[in-house]
Amino acid sequence: MAAKICTFICAAAFAGCAVAGGYKTAGIVEISTNDTSLLVSYTEDKIPHFEYFGKKIKSPKYFEGNQSVTQSDVGEEAPLYSERGGKNFLEPAIEVIHPDGDLNTELRFAGAEKSVSADGNVETTIVRLADKKEKFFVNLRFKAFRKENVISESAEIVNGGDADMKLRKFVSGYFCIRGRKYFLTHINGNWANEARVSEAELTRGITAIQSRKLVRTTLSENPAFMLSLDTPRNEESGEVIAGALAWSGNYKLEFEFDEFGHLNIIGGILPCEYILKKGEKFDTPELILTYSPDGAGRATRNLHDWARNYGVYAGKSPRPLLLNCWEGVTFNVNEPVMREIMDDASKLGAELFVMDDGWFGVKYPRDDERAGLGDWQVNPKKLPNGLAGLADYAASKGMKFGVWIEPEMVNPQSELANTHPDWIVGFPGRDKPQIRNQWLLDLSNPKVQDFIFGVFDGVLKSSPNISYIKWDANRHLESVGSAYIAQNEQERFYIDYVRGLYNVYARIRAKYPNVVLQACASGGGRIDYGALKYNDEVWGSDNTNPFDRLFIQYGETLFYPVKAIGAHISKTPCRNFTTSMKFRADVAMMCRLGIEMRPSDLTDDETADLKRAVETYKKIRDVVCEGDMYRLVSPYDNRNFAATAYVSKDKTRAVAFIFCINDKTTTDRPYFKIGGLDADKKYKVEEINCPSKLSPQSGKVLSGEYLMNRGVNPRFRTGALSAVFELTEVK
Ligand code: DGJ
């Protein structure tokens, strides 16, 4: 990105007033977005402090009228990047062992520089810190995304000395927040049960969310959080800070409610030993934060805006409506069946067909999950005309073609496992546990990176009609060990694995900028802003039960944009009662819609309903994917309803999805207030994606004010019903 560079030392005036038992502020660095300020200050002794993060302060009070204020003592003023050493006793952001064995670090302010992106929206501030004694430097990089009200922080850690040193903890960001009470919201779960929302008031001490799984980390816990200050999370009111770490490996986010009542957010890679060689620099991933003075809804919308503009690959492009065959045929892939599904997919209106697992392996055919991973040659018995034959067929039907791969993995029953045992993660003399009958390849090894890039490249080169790759990863790390990494540096594997993955992603993006890439890891196991920098989307979950999906999608979209979350309508029956195709479709239409089945399994009525849903979605896709999301009713509210609205940026159109999610006859007739509209506009209300309309308001013209305060009433009489309302401005 082209940048206008300007250098400055500090935005502050200096003053020489008295100090009451502490330090005198000597300067302040302002980092701001349109509505948010982050203030860094430093004393005359160059001790750096994290002053403030929150609602915009246009003129920091310290320097009004050329008067500085006094600071009481280090400790009450938060460190800027908490270091182990000196007077600091708070949980560190950085812990190192210097070459002479010194465990202390004392960072001092050494200057700041700013640059601004060509379009003026992104201001980068580098705050330079230097250790008092050693040639050890930390350069904090703050990026302020003005319109989106997002600020990210990352650190460049530099060993400027002439001997190697050890890093023990080296986080991305350190933010000190001041409230009376703090309520933490985060998402966690398991396979097919991702992103369940956990919420609790923080008690004194340190609360952490973390993962040690390295791969498919986000099946269990996602590196994202919301903090509500003083009162529990509310959609429309209260101060909320939402954040996420852009890293696809082991991480730790700590929330230290300290003895001063402050909350220190400390987020980065999970601490491990890393030898920083003399002259070497270590770049941490970014910790992304947003502040909302108006509740959680706005915090989410800020993150969604940021993600579409900066955080997700091709975030501004429309996403194709696809049909994936996995739930329809699992491993039973062959050319006639693929052609049959493509015929049906094109009749349904799909824009892309994705062939999932099962198409490869010659000596060890991939007929089930026990064999073939690693051998990425087309099985000629299944696909005699290769990938190209199918991709050309898709093109003849007016569809694009996508292929499933799982290139980080290897089955013991494969040619790859036989030829390259040294590429498999594990330590000599230890068992190599399998998950889903597979081992993990050692991505820290550049040869493995070349191999994985080759798998991708090989698939893409087989036909110009292949434009989508689903990249799966169906195990996490267990017993660790790399034959490539030196014995005394084995712990860096945790970092080098992710770097290896990102190297491959970067090579792919350099060669294939337009291929749509989906990050899947047994469903939603790789949903993070590190992976999304290279991936267009993720697979939300293997669980396509719409009742569960309402919860899963609610959790995932707290932090990640709806257009980047694949949500598919499937044939699979749900719980112990069935749902209509409409209900399943309405749930899936709230994200990036897809279909996951063999369409010939459907009844004629189901096919007609599915076709209608596809047509409907194409008309509202831009509002859902590019609009502002308003959570109207949470599925967690225990009143058996859930509702979400999407409003176009100019507020001329909106779509509201409303669900009755119990399984009983209900006498509740709630109205659902639609947030985010323009009170002064008039909207035509139409119930869509339904053969018979439930709501008396359908077809009426109502004011934005009415719709936001009185709302719509879908008149649910039984459970498992849904209604979708399209609102269009009428002049
Ligand atoms: C796990 C994924 O989440 C599924 O969608 C499917 O691709 C299977 N792997 C294939 O093995």
CSV table of N, CA and C in Angstrom, one decimal, residues 7 87 148 529:
chain,number,residue,atom,x,y,z
A,7,THR,N,7.4,11.9,9.8
A,7,THR,CA,8.0,11.5,11.0
A,7,THR,C,7.7,12.5,12.1
A,87,LYS,N,10.6,-2.3,37.7
A,87,LYS,CA,9.6,-2.2,38.8
A,87,LYS,C,8.3,-2.9,38.5
A,148,GLU,N,-13.5,2.4,10.1
A,148,GLU,CA,-14.0,1.2,10.7
A,148,GLU,C,-13.8,1.2,12.2
A,529,TYR,N,-8.4,-14.6,11.9
A,529,TYR,CA,-8.0,-13.5,11.0
A,529,TYR,C,-6.6,-13.7,10.4
